[in-house]
Coordinates of C-alpha atoms in Angstrom, one line a residue:
X1 CA -9.5 -15.9 28.6
X2 CA -9.7 -19.6 29.5
X3 CA -8.0 -20.9 32.6
X4 CA -7.7 -24.4 31.3
X5 CA -4.4 -26.1 32.2
X6 CA -4.2 -29.2 29.9
X7 CA -3.6 -26.9 26.9
X8 CA -3.2 -28.2 23.4
X9 CA -1.2 -26.7 20.6
X10 CA -2.0 -26.4 16.9
X11 CA 0.7 -25.4 14.5
X12 CA 0.0 -23.7 11.2
X13 CA 2.5 -23.5 8.4
X14 CA 1.9 -21.7 5.1
X15 CA 4.3 -23.0 2.5
X16 CA 5.1 -22.4 -1.2
X17 CA 8.1 -23.7 -3.0
X18 CA 10.3 -24.0 0.1
X19 CA 11.5 -27.6 -0.4
X20 CA 15.0 -26.6 0.6
X21 CA 14.0 -25.4 4.0
X22 CA 10.7 -27.2 4.8
X23 CA 12.3 -30.3 6.4
X24 CA 14.0 -28.1 9.0
X25 CA 10.6 -26.6 9.9
X26 CA 8.8 -29.9 10.1
X27 CA 11.5 -31.6 12.0
X28 CA 11.5 -28.8 14.6
X29 CA 7.8 -29.4 15.2
X30 CA 8.0 -33.2 15.2
X31 CA 10.8 -33.3 17.8
X32 CA 8.9 -31.3 20.4
X33 CA 8.6 -33.2 23.7
X34 CA 5.2 -31.5 24.2
X35 CA 3.6 -32.7 21.0
X36 CA 1.1 -30.6 19.1
X37 CA -2.3 -32.1 18.4
X38 CA -1.9 -31.2 14.7
X39 CA 0.4 -29.5 12.3
X40 CA -1.5 -28.0 9.4
X41 CA 0.6 -27.3 6.3
X42 CA -1.1 -25.2 3.6
X43 CA 0.4 -25.4 0.1
X44 CA -1.4 -23.6 -2.7
X45 CA 0.5 -25.4 -5.5
X46 CA 4.3 -25.7 -5.1
X47 CA 6.1 -26.7 -8.2
X48 CA 9.1 -28.1 -6.3
X49 CA 9.0 -31.1 -3.9
X50 CA 7.4 -29.3 -1.0
X51 CA 4.2 -31.3 -1.0
X52 CA 6.0 -34.6 -1.3
X53 CA 8.2 -33.5 1.6
X54 CA 5.2 -32.7 3.8
X55 CA 3.5 -36.0 3.1
X56 CA 6.5 -37.9 4.5
X57 CA 5.8 -36.6 8.0
X58 CA 3.2 -38.6 10.0
X59 CA 2.3 -35.6 12.2
X60 CA 1.6 -33.3 9.3
X61 CA -1.8 -32.7 7.7
X62 CA -1.2 -31.3 4.2
X63 CA -3.9 -29.0 2.8
X64 CA -3.1 -28.8 -0.9
X65 CA -5.5 -26.0 -1.8
X66 CA -5.3 -22.6 -3.5
X67 CA -5.2 -19.4 -1.6
X68 CA -4.7 -15.7 -2.2
X69 CA -1.6 -15.4 -0.2
X70 CA 0.1 -16.2 3.1
X71 CA -2.4 -14.4 5.2
X72 CA -5.4 -16.3 3.8
X73 CA -3.6 -19.6 4.4
X74 CA -2.9 -18.7 8.1
X75 CA -6.6 -17.6 8.5
X76 CA -7.7 -20.9 7.1
X77 CA -5.4 -22.7 9.6
X78 CA -6.5 -20.7 12.6
X79 CA -10.1 -21.2 11.7
X80 CA -9.7 -25.0 11.3
X81 CA -7.3 -25.6 14.2
X82 CA -8.6 -27.4 17.3
X83 CA -5.9 -26.5 19.7
X84 CA -6.1 -24.1 22.6
X85 CA -2.9 -22.4 21.6
X86 CA -2.1 -21.4 18.0
X87 CA 1.4 -21.4 16.6
X88 CA 2.2 -19.9 13.2
X89 CA 5.6 -20.8 11.7
X90 CA 6.6 -20.2 8.1
X91 CA 8.1 -23.1 6.1
X92 CA 11.6 -21.5 6.1
X93 CA 11.7 -21.0 9.9
X94 CA 12.1 -23.5 12.7
X95 CA 11.9 -23.8 16.5
X96 CA 15.0 -23.4 18.6
X97 CA 14.9 -26.7 20.4
X98 CA 12.7 -29.7 21.3
X99 CA 11.4 -28.2 24.6
X100 CA 10.0 -24.9 23.2
X101 CA 6.3 -26.0 23.4
X102 CA 6.7 -27.3 26.9
X103 CA 8.1 -24.0 28.1
X104 CA 5.5 -22.0 26.3
X105 CA 2.6 -24.1 27.8
X106 CA 4.1 -23.8 31.3
X107 CA 4.0 -20.0 30.9
X108 CA 0.4 -20.0 29.7
X109 CA -0.5 -22.1 32.8
X110 CA 0.9 -19.5 35.2
X111 CA -1.6 -17.7 37.4
X112 CA -1.9 -14.6 35.3
X113 CA -3.0 -16.7 32.3
X114 CA -1.6 -14.5 29.5
X115 CA -3.2 -14.3 26.1
X116 CA 0.0 -14.1 24.0
X117 CA 3.4 -15.5 25.0
X118 CA 6.4 -14.4 22.9
X119 CA 10.1 -14.9 23.3
X120 CA 13.5 -14.3 21.7
X121 CA 14.8 -15.5 18.4
X122 CA 17.7 -15.4 16.1
X123 CA 18.2 -14.7 12.4
X124 CA 20.0 -17.3 10.3
X125 CA 21.0 -17.5 6.6
X126 CA 20.1 -20.1 4.0
X127 CA 22.9 -22.4 5.5
X128 CA 21.4 -22.1 9.0
X129 CA 24.4 -20.0 10.0
X130 CA 23.8 -17.4 12.8
X131 CA 23.4 -13.8 11.6
X132 CA 22.3 -11.9 14.7
X133 CA 19.8 -11.9 17.5
X134 CA 16.3 -10.6 16.6
X135 CA 15.4 -7.3 18.2
X136 CA 12.6 -8.0 20.6
X137 CA 10.4 -5.6 22.7
X138 CA 11.0 -6.8 26.2
X139 CA 8.5 -4.3 27.9
X140 CA 5.2 -5.9 27.0
X141 CA 3.4 -3.1 29.0
X142 CA 4.7 -0.5 26.5
X143 CA 3.9 -2.3 23.3
X144 CA 1.4 0.3 22.0
X145 CA 4.2 2.8 21.9
X146 CA 7.0 0.4 21.0
X147 CA 5.1 -0.9 18.0
X148 CA 5.2 2.6 16.5
X149 CA 8.9 2.3 16.3
X150 CA 9.5 -1.2 15.2
X151 CA 8.0 -4.7 14.9
X152 CA 9.9 -6.0 17.9
X153 CA 8.1 -9.4 18.0
X154 CA 9.4 -12.4 16.0
X155 CA 6.4 -14.1 14.5
X156 CA 7.6 -17.8 14.8
X157 CA 8.5 -17.1 18.5
X158 CA 4.9 -16.0 19.3
X159 CA 2.0 -18.1 20.5
X160 CA -1.6 -17.0 21.0
X161 CA -4.7 -18.4 22.6
X162 CA -7.5 -19.4 20.3
X163 CA -9.7 -16.8 22.0
X164 CA -7.4 -14.1 20.7
X165 CA -8.2 -15.0 17.1
X166 CA -11.9 -15.2 18.0
X167 CA -11.8 -11.7 19.6
X168 CA -9.4 -9.8 17.3
X169 CA -10.6 -11.4 14.1
X170 CA -8.8 -12.5 11.0
X171 CA -5.3 -11.5 9.8
X172 CA -5.5 -8.8 7.2
X173 CA -5.4 -10.5 3.9
X174 CA -4.7 -7.3 1.9
X175 CA -1.2 -7.3 3.4
X176 CA 1.7 -9.3 2.1
X177 CA 4.7 -8.4 4.3
X178 CA 3.4 -6.9 7.5
X179 CA 0.3 -9.0 8.3
X180 CA 1.8 -10.3 11.6
X181 CA 3.0 -6.8 12.6
X182 CA -0.5 -5.3 11.9
X183 CA -2.1 -8.1 13.8
X184 CA 0.0 -7.5 17.0
X185 CA -1.0 -3.8 16.9
X186 CA -4.7 -4.8 16.6
X187 CA -4.2 -7.2 19.6
X188 CA -2.7 -4.4 21.7
X189 CA -5.6 -2.1 20.8
X190 CA -8.0 -4.9 21.8
X191 CA -6.4 -5.0 25.3
X192 CA -4.9 -8.5 24.7
X193 CA -2.4 -9.4 27.4
X194 CA 1.1 -10.0 26.0
X195 CA 3.9 -11.6 28.1
X196 CA 7.5 -11.6 27.1
X197 CA 9.8 -14.5 28.0
X198 CA 13.6 -14.2 28.1
X199 CA 13.9 -17.4 26.3
X200 CA 14.9 -18.3 22.7
X201 CA 12.0 -19.9 20.9
X202 CA 12.7 -19.7 17.2
X203 CA 15.1 -19.3 14.3
X204 CA 14.0 -17.1 11.4
X205 CA 15.8 -17.6 8.2
X206 CA 16.7 -14.8 5.8
X207 CA 17.7 -15.6 2.3
X208 CA 17.3 -14.1 -1.2
X209 CA 14.0 -15.9 -1.8
X210 CA 12.6 -14.8 1.5
X211 CA 9.7 -12.5 0.8
X212 CA 10.6 -9.8 3.4
X213 CA 14.3 -9.8 2.6
X214 CA 14.0 -10.2 -1.2
X215 CA 11.3 -7.5 -1.6
X216 CA 12.4 -5.1 1.2
X217 CA 11.4 -2.0 -0.7
X218 CA 7.9 -3.2 -1.2
X219 CA 7.9 -4.3 2.5
X220 CA 8.9 -0.9 3.7
X221 CA 6.2 0.8 1.7
X222 CA 3.5 -1.6 3.0
X223 CA 4.7 -1.2 6.6
X224 CA 4.6 2.6 6.4
X225 CA 1.1 2.6 4.9
X226 CA -0.1 0.1 7.5
X227 CA 1.4 2.3 10.4
X228 CA -0.3 5.4 8.9
X229 CA -3.6 3.5 9.0
X230 CA -3.1 2.1 12.5
X231 CA -1.5 5.1 14.2
X232 CA -2.5 8.1 12.1
X233 CA 1.1 8.8 11.3
X234 CA 4.4 7.1 10.5
X235 CA 7.1 7.2 13.2
X236 CA 10.4 8.8 12.3
X237 CA 12.4 5.7 13.2
X238 CA 10.7 3.7 10.5
X239 CA 11.2 6.5 8.0
X240 CA 14.9 6.9 8.9
X241 CA 15.4 3.2 8.2
X242 CA 13.4 3.4 5.0
X243 CA 15.6 6.4 3.9
X244 CA 18.8 4.4 4.5
X245 CA 17.4 1.6 2.4
X246 CA 16.3 3.9 -0.5
X247 CA 19.7 5.7 -0.6
X248 CA 22.2 2.9 -0.1
X249 CA 20.1 -0.3 -0.6
X250 CA 20.9 -1.9 2.8
X251 CA 18.5 -2.7 5.5
X252 CA 19.4 -1.6 9.0
X253 CA 16.8 -4.0 10.4
X254 CA 17.9 -7.2 8.7
X255 CA 21.6 -6.6 8.2
X256 CA 22.3 -4.7 11.3
X257 CA 26.1 -5.1 11.9
X258 CA 28.3 -2.8 10.0
X259 CA 25.7 -0.6 8.4
X260 CA 27.2 2.9 8.9
X261 CA 25.9 5.2 6.2
X262 CA 28.7 7.0 4.4
X263 CA 26.4 9.5 2.7
X264 CA 24.7 11.1 5.6
X265 CA 23.6 14.2 3.6
X266 CA 21.8 12.1 1.0
X267 CA 20.1 10.0 3.6
X268 CA 19.0 13.2 5.4
X269 CA 17.5 14.6 2.2
X270 CA 15.6 11.3 1.6
X271 CA 14.5 11.2 5.2
X272 CA 13.0 14.6 4.9
X273 CA 11.2 13.6 1.8
X274 CA 9.7 10.6 3.5
X275 CA 8.7 12.5 6.6
X276 CA 6.9 15.0 4.4
X277 CA 5.4 12.4 2.1
X278 CA 3.8 10.4 4.9
X279 CA 3.2 13.0 7.6
X280 CA 2.8 16.2 5.5
X281 CA -0.9 16.1 4.8
X282 CA -3.4 18.3 6.7
X283 CA -5.0 15.4 8.7
X284 CA -1.7 13.7 9.6
X285 CA -0.1 17.0 10.7
X286 CA -3.1 17.8 12.8
X287 CA -3.1 14.3 14.4
X288 CA 0.5 14.6 15.3
X289 CA 0.0 18.0 16.8
X290 CA -2.9 16.7 18.9
X291 CA -0.7 13.9 20.2
X292 CA 2.5 15.9 20.5
X293 CA 2.8 15.3 24.2
X294 CA 2.7 11.5 23.8
X295 CA 5.5 9.1 23.1
X296 CA 6.2 8.4 19.5
X297 CA 4.2 11.4 18.1
X298 CA 6.3 13.7 20.3
X299 CA 9.6 12.6 18.9
X300 CA 8.4 12.6 15.3
X301 CA 7.1 16.1 15.8
X302 CA 10.5 17.2 17.0
X303 CA 12.1 15.7 13.9
X304 CA 9.7 17.5 11.6
X305 CA 10.4 20.7 13.5
X306 CA 14.2 20.1 13.2
X307 CA 13.9 19.7 9.4
X308 CA 11.5 22.6 9.1
X309 CA 8.7 20.6 7.6
X310 CA 6.1 21.3 10.3
X311 CA 4.6 24.3 8.5
X312 CA 1.0 23.7 7.7
X313 CA -0.7 22.9 4.4
X314 CA -2.0 25.9 2.4
X315 CA -5.5 25.4 3.7
X316 CA -7.7 24.7 6.6
X317 CA -11.1 23.0 7.0
X318 CA -14.3 25.0 7.4
X319 CA -17.9 24.2 7.9
X320 CA -19.7 22.7 4.9
X321 CA -22.3 25.5 5.0
X322 CA -19.7 28.3 5.0
X323 CA -19.7 29.9 1.5
X324 CA -16.7 32.2 1.7
X325 CA -13.8 33.3 3.8
X326 CA -11.8 36.5 3.4
X327 CA -8.4 35.9 1.8
X328 CA -9.2 32.4 0.8
X329 CA -10.7 30.4 -2.0
X330 CA -13.3 27.8 -0.7
X331 CA -14.0 24.4 -2.2
X332 CA -15.9 21.3 -1.1
X333 CA -13.9 18.1 -1.5
X334 CA -15.9 14.9 -0.8
X335 CA -17.5 15.3 2.7
X336 CA -15.5 18.3 3.7
X337 CA -15.0 21.9 2.8
X338 CA -11.7 23.7 2.7
X339 CA -10.4 27.3 2.6
X340 CA -7.2 27.6 0.5
X341 CA -5.0 30.7 0.8
X342 CA -5.8 32.8 -2.2
X343 CA -2.2 34.1 -2.6
X344 CA -0.9 30.5 -2.5
X345 CA -3.4 29.4 -5.1
X346 CA -2.6 32.3 -7.4
X347 CA 1.1 31.5 -7.2
X348 CA 0.5 27.8 -8.0
X349 CA -1.7 28.6 -11.0
X350 CA 0.9 31.0 -12.4
X351 CA 3.5 28.3 -12.1
X352 CA 1.3 25.7 -13.7
X353 CA 0.3 27.9 -16.6
X354 CA 4.0 28.7 -17.3
X355 CA 4.7 24.9 -17.3
X356 CA 1.8 24.1 -19.7
X357 CA 2.9 26.8 -22.1
X358 CA 6.4 25.4 -22.1
X359 CA 5.2 21.9 -22.7
X360 CA 2.9 23.1 -25.6
X361 CA 5.9 24.8 -27.2
X362 CA 8.1 21.7 -26.7
X363 CA 5.6 19.1 -27.9
X364 CA 7.2 16.9 -30.5
X365 CA 4.3 14.8 -31.5
X366 CA 0.6 15.2 -32.2
X367 CA -0.3 11.9 -30.5
X368 CA -0.7 11.0 -26.9
X369 CA -1.9 8.0 -25.0
X370 CA -4.3 8.1 -22.0
X371 CA -4.1 5.0 -19.9
X372 CA -7.2 3.7 -18.1
X373 CA -6.4 1.1 -15.4
X374 CA -8.8 -1.7 -16.5
X375 CA -7.8 -5.4 -16.4
X376 CA -7.3 -5.3 -20.2
X377 CA -3.9 -3.7 -19.6
X378 CA -2.7 -7.2 -18.8
X379 CA -3.3 -8.1 -22.4
X380 CA -1.8 -4.8 -23.8
X381 CA 1.7 -4.6 -25.2
X382 CA 2.9 -1.8 -23.1
X383 CA 6.3 -1.8 -24.8
X384 CA 4.5 0.1 -27.6
X385 CA 4.3 3.1 -25.2
X386 CA 8.1 3.6 -25.2
X387 CA 8.8 7.1 -26.6
X388 CA 5.2 8.1 -26.5
X389 CA 3.6 11.0 -24.6
X390 CA 1.6 9.0 -22.0
X391 CA -0.9 10.2 -19.3
X392 CA -1.5 7.9 -16.4
X393 CA -3.6 8.4 -13.3
X394 CA -4.7 7.1 -9.9
X395 CA -3.0 3.9 -8.8
X396 CA -1.2 3.3 -12.1
X397 CA 2.0 3.5 -10.2
X398 CA 1.5 -0.2 -9.3
X399 CA 2.8 -1.0 -12.7
X400 CA 6.5 0.1 -13.0
X401 CA 6.3 0.0 -16.8
X402 CA 3.6 2.7 -16.8
X403 CA 5.7 4.9 -14.5
X404 CA 8.7 4.6 -16.8
X405 CA 6.7 5.6 -19.9
X406 CA 4.5 8.3 -18.4
X407 CA 4.9 12.0 -19.1
X408 CA 2.1 13.1 -16.9
X409 CA 0.3 11.7 -13.8
X410 CA -3.1 12.8 -12.6
X411 CA -5.6 12.1 -9.8
X412 CA -8.9 13.9 -9.0
X413 CA -10.7 11.6 -6.6
X414 CA -10.2 12.5 -3.0
X415 CA -10.3 8.9 -1.7
X416 CA -7.6 7.9 -4.1
X417 CA -5.5 10.9 -3.3
X418 CA -5.8 10.5 0.5
X419 CA -5.1 6.8 0.6
X420 CA -2.3 6.9 -2.0
X421 CA -0.8 10.2 -0.8
X422 CA 2.6 8.8 0.2
X423 CA 3.0 7.0 -3.1
X424 CA 1.9 10.1 -5.1
X425 CA 4.1 12.4 -3.1
X426 CA 7.1 10.2 -3.6
X427 CA 6.4 9.5 -7.3
X428 CA 9.2 10.6 -9.6
X429 CA 9.4 10.7 -13.3
X430 CA 6.0 11.9 -14.7
X431 CA 4.9 15.5 -14.0
X432 CA 2.0 15.6 -11.6
X433 CA -1.0 17.6 -12.8
X434 CA -3.5 18.0 -9.9
X435 CA -6.5 20.0 -8.9
X436 CA -5.4 22.7 -6.5
X437 CA -8.0 21.5 -4.0
X438 CA -6.1 18.2 -3.4
X439 CA -3.2 20.1 -1.8
X440 CA -4.7 19.4 1.6
X441 CA -3.3 15.9 1.3
X442 CA -0.8 16.1 -1.7
X443 CA 2.4 18.0 -1.3
X444 CA 3.9 20.8 -3.4
X445 CA 7.0 20.0 -5.4
X446 CA 9.2 20.9 -8.3
X447 CA 7.4 18.3 -10.4
X448 CA 3.9 19.1 -9.1
X449 CA 1.5 21.5 -10.8
X450 CA -1.9 22.6 -9.4
X451 CA -4.6 24.0 -11.6
X452 CA -8.2 25.0 -11.6
X453 CA -10.6 22.0 -11.9
X454 CA -14.3 22.4 -11.3
X455 CA -16.5 19.4 -12.1
X456 CA -18.8 21.1 -14.6
X457 CA -20.7 18.8 -17.0
X458 CA -19.1 20.5 -20.0
X459 CA -15.9 20.3 -21.9
X460 CA -13.6 23.3 -21.6
X461 CA -11.4 23.9 -24.7
X462 CA -9.3 26.3 -22.6
X463 CA -7.3 24.5 -20.0
X464 CA -6.1 27.8 -18.6
X465 CA -9.7 28.4 -17.4
X466 CA -10.8 24.9 -16.3
X467 CA -10.3 21.2 -16.6
X468 CA -13.4 19.4 -15.5
X469 CA -13.1 16.0 -13.7
X470 CA -16.8 15.2 -13.7
X471 CA -17.6 11.5 -13.2
X472 CA -14.1 10.3 -14.0
X473 CA -10.4 11.2 -14.0
X474 CA -10.4 10.3 -17.7
X475 CA -12.5 13.3 -18.5
X476 CA -9.9 15.4 -16.8
X477 CA -7.1 13.7 -18.8
X478 CA -8.9 14.4 -22.0
X479 CA -8.9 18.1 -21.0
X480 CA -5.2 17.9 -20.3
X481 CA -4.5 16.3 -23.7
X482 CA -6.6 18.8 -25.5
X483 CA -5.0 21.7 -23.7
X484 CA -1.5 20.5 -24.6
X485 CA -2.5 20.5 -28.3
X486 CA -2.5 16.8 -29.2
X487 CA -4.4 16.0 -32.4
X488 CA -4.9 12.3 -31.7
X489 CA -5.6 10.8 -28.3
X490 CA -5.3 7.0 -28.0
X491 CA -7.1 5.2 -25.2
X492 CA -5.9 2.0 -23.7
X493 CA -7.2 0.1 -20.6
X494 CA -10.6 1.6 -21.0
X495 CA -12.6 -1.5 -20.2
X496 CA -15.7 0.6 -19.3
X497 CA -17.2 -2.0 -17.0
X498 CA -17.3 -2.4 -13.2
X499 CA -18.4 -5.2 -11.0
X500 CA -20.2 -3.6 -8.1
X501 CA -22.7 -4.5 -5.5
X502 CA -26.4 -4.5 -6.6
X503 CA -28.3 -1.3 -5.8
X504 CA -25.2 0.8 -5.4
X505 CA -25.1 4.3 -6.9
X506 CA -22.4 6.5 -8.2
X507 CA -20.3 8.1 -5.4
X508 CA -21.3 5.5 -2.8
X509 CA -18.2 4.5 -0.8
X510 CA -17.2 0.9 -1.1
X511 CA -14.7 -0.9 1.2
X512 CA -12.9 -3.4 -1.0
X513 CA -12.1 -6.4 1.2
X514 CA -11.5 -8.9 -1.7
X515 CA -9.2 -8.8 -4.7
X516 CA -10.0 -6.0 -7.1
X517 CA -11.2 -7.5 -10.4
X518 CA -12.0 -4.1 -11.9
X519 CA -8.4 -3.1 -12.5
X520 CA -5.1 -4.4 -13.9
X521 CA -3.8 -5.3 -10.4
X522 CA -5.8 -7.3 -7.9
X523 CA -4.3 -5.1 -5.1
X524 CA -5.4 -1.9 -6.8
X525 CA -8.2 -1.1 -4.3
X526 CA -7.9 -4.2 -2.1
X527 CA -8.1 -3.1 1.6
X528 CA -9.1 0.4 0.5
X529 CA -12.1 2.5 0.0
X530 CA -13.3 3.6 -3.4
X531 CA -16.4 5.3 -4.9
X532 CA -18.8 3.4 -7.1
X533 CA -18.7 4.3 -10.8
X534 CA -21.5 4.9 -13.3
X535 CA -20.3 4.1 -16.8
X536 CA -23.4 5.7 -18.4
X537 CA -22.5 9.1 -16.8
X538 CA -18.8 8.6 -17.8
X539 CA -19.8 7.9 -21.4
X540 CA -21.8 11.2 -21.4
X541 CA -18.6 13.0 -20.5
X542 CA -16.7 11.1 -23.1
X543 CA -19.2 12.2 -25.7
X544 CA -18.7 15.9 -24.7
X545 CA -15.0 15.4 -25.2
X546 CA -15.5 13.5 -28.5
X547 CA -17.6 16.4 -29.9
X548 CA -15.1 19.0 -28.8
X549 CA -12.2 17.1 -30.4
X550 CA -14.0 16.5 -33.7
X551 CA -15.2 20.1 -34.0
X552 CA -11.5 21.1 -33.9
X553 CA -10.4 18.5 -36.4
X554 CA -9.0 16.2 -33.7
X555 CA -9.8 12.6 -32.7
X556 CA -10.0 10.2 -29.8
X557 CA -9.5 6.5 -30.8
X558 CA -10.0 3.5 -28.6
X559 CA -7.1 1.0 -28.7
X560 CA -8.3 -1.0 -25.6
X561 CA -8.1 -4.8 -25.9
X562 CA -11.8 -5.7 -25.7
X563 CA -13.9 -3.8 -23.2
X564 CA -17.3 -2.1 -23.6
X565 CA -16.5 1.4 -24.8
X566 CA -17.8 1.7 -28.3
X567 CA -18.3 5.5 -28.5
X568 CA -14.9 6.0 -30.2
X569 CA -13.5 4.5 -33.3
X570 CA -11.4 1.4 -32.6
X571 CA -7.9 0.7 -33.7
X572 CA -5.1 -1.6 -32.4
X573 CA -2.6 0.2 -30.3
X574 CA 0.1 -0.4 -32.9
X575 CA -2.1 1.0 -35.7
X576 CA -3.1 4.0 -33.6
X577 CA 0.5 4.9 -33.0
X578 CA 1.7 4.7 -36.6
X579 CA 3.5 7.9 -37.5
X580 CA 4.1 8.8 -33.9
X581 CA 7.7 8.8 -32.6

């Protein structure tokens, strides 16, 4: 990195509707006795007086332009900034005193020329009253291990050289709560030199409108998913804190003092569920085992052993060209082949068949709804689904209304199952109907039912023999609805259209870096991998289902708002549900 001594600082502040706190932030920059060369404030369209406030400060450059979230605003700022040192402070935070920048620059100018300088900080409430000291990792030489257990770096108390951004790259714009945490991990992996200073640099404000504090459940989920991606597992310390939050609603990180769980048993049960949900799949278990002698992984392995959840999945991987294996049932899933214990599979199929027969006997309506996840769902009156038998699939759990109304949840694509495994494992409410061969990444459970599912290009009228998933999970869902005896199947959210790269073919793996416009939620596949679709092949499967239904005096109707699927008769959702409870 550069050894330049006359270093300059650029400050970047993303801001949105923070007029109550923005002056504190801007004042704390303006009063620095080592003045920054610029303070870039990005505001995508505040409806309060934030923009007017920013314009009153001579040192501020207001960039009133749209963005897709905080991370993009910071990336814009880091890219535009001219300073040697980059500072990122949110509009509800502020620096501790007027000499922070001077002390930071002095540390950057020492002989070891660090890449990142970070210090201490405190948490305050909306009245700027002290809450507690921020927990900070003081051993910068152990950050790779320490980051597994907790963030330990306060973002407004952290300063980086411009070269760090140029080397490590942009902040991950698919993240909303943990983008800074993930960036520090990437920096450590890139051998960036961190230096800790025993010096208070910043005050971070926690209030009900604060994104991390106000949406802590979503924040925990994102952090755990990010850690799974970065480290190959989720450390037990994070999962313990998450369990406390899920059981009692408090946050041991943000509201530290006085949080003594009264219901230890309930927290322990939830903790075990989380450990299994995040670390229970074949690949994660194997990864933890391979690193069991290393810090972090070792302690988590001990916790899994203590709670008796270290037993392996009911399968193991085998070479792609191996046809059979004694005592096992072999099946190829995506790029890998698996051998599943035959006795385990038989036991699961018996359980599932018993469940299906019970549901057939208890069915109280002849109508069910299959939900596709197209963008038209945003124009669909989902309140009409209340009291209906609803089948959802894939990442439909992003919509809480769908979860509340669903009777059944399905997934058949291995990429969706692998990447969403923790969410699926923790999903409660709908019964999960899954191909047995996804058990390498999806856990068993009282509400989980594995069945035979081979992707033949044919419609099986006997769900106890097969439910084909060929080309789309919707074909699988049509099998499920038929097998359960529904006479009318109503489709919603079947837009039947995908925006994909030119020249791509079905099954090709796409890494979605931008917002996902093919589904009802822009985050649906953002930051994830998915397989290209072919609506022509999908429609061929739908036609097989249509013929099977009609030959048995049943029907499939399309109640999607708009879309391009014209194979089935169209009705409004309200009309299609007439006569249904």
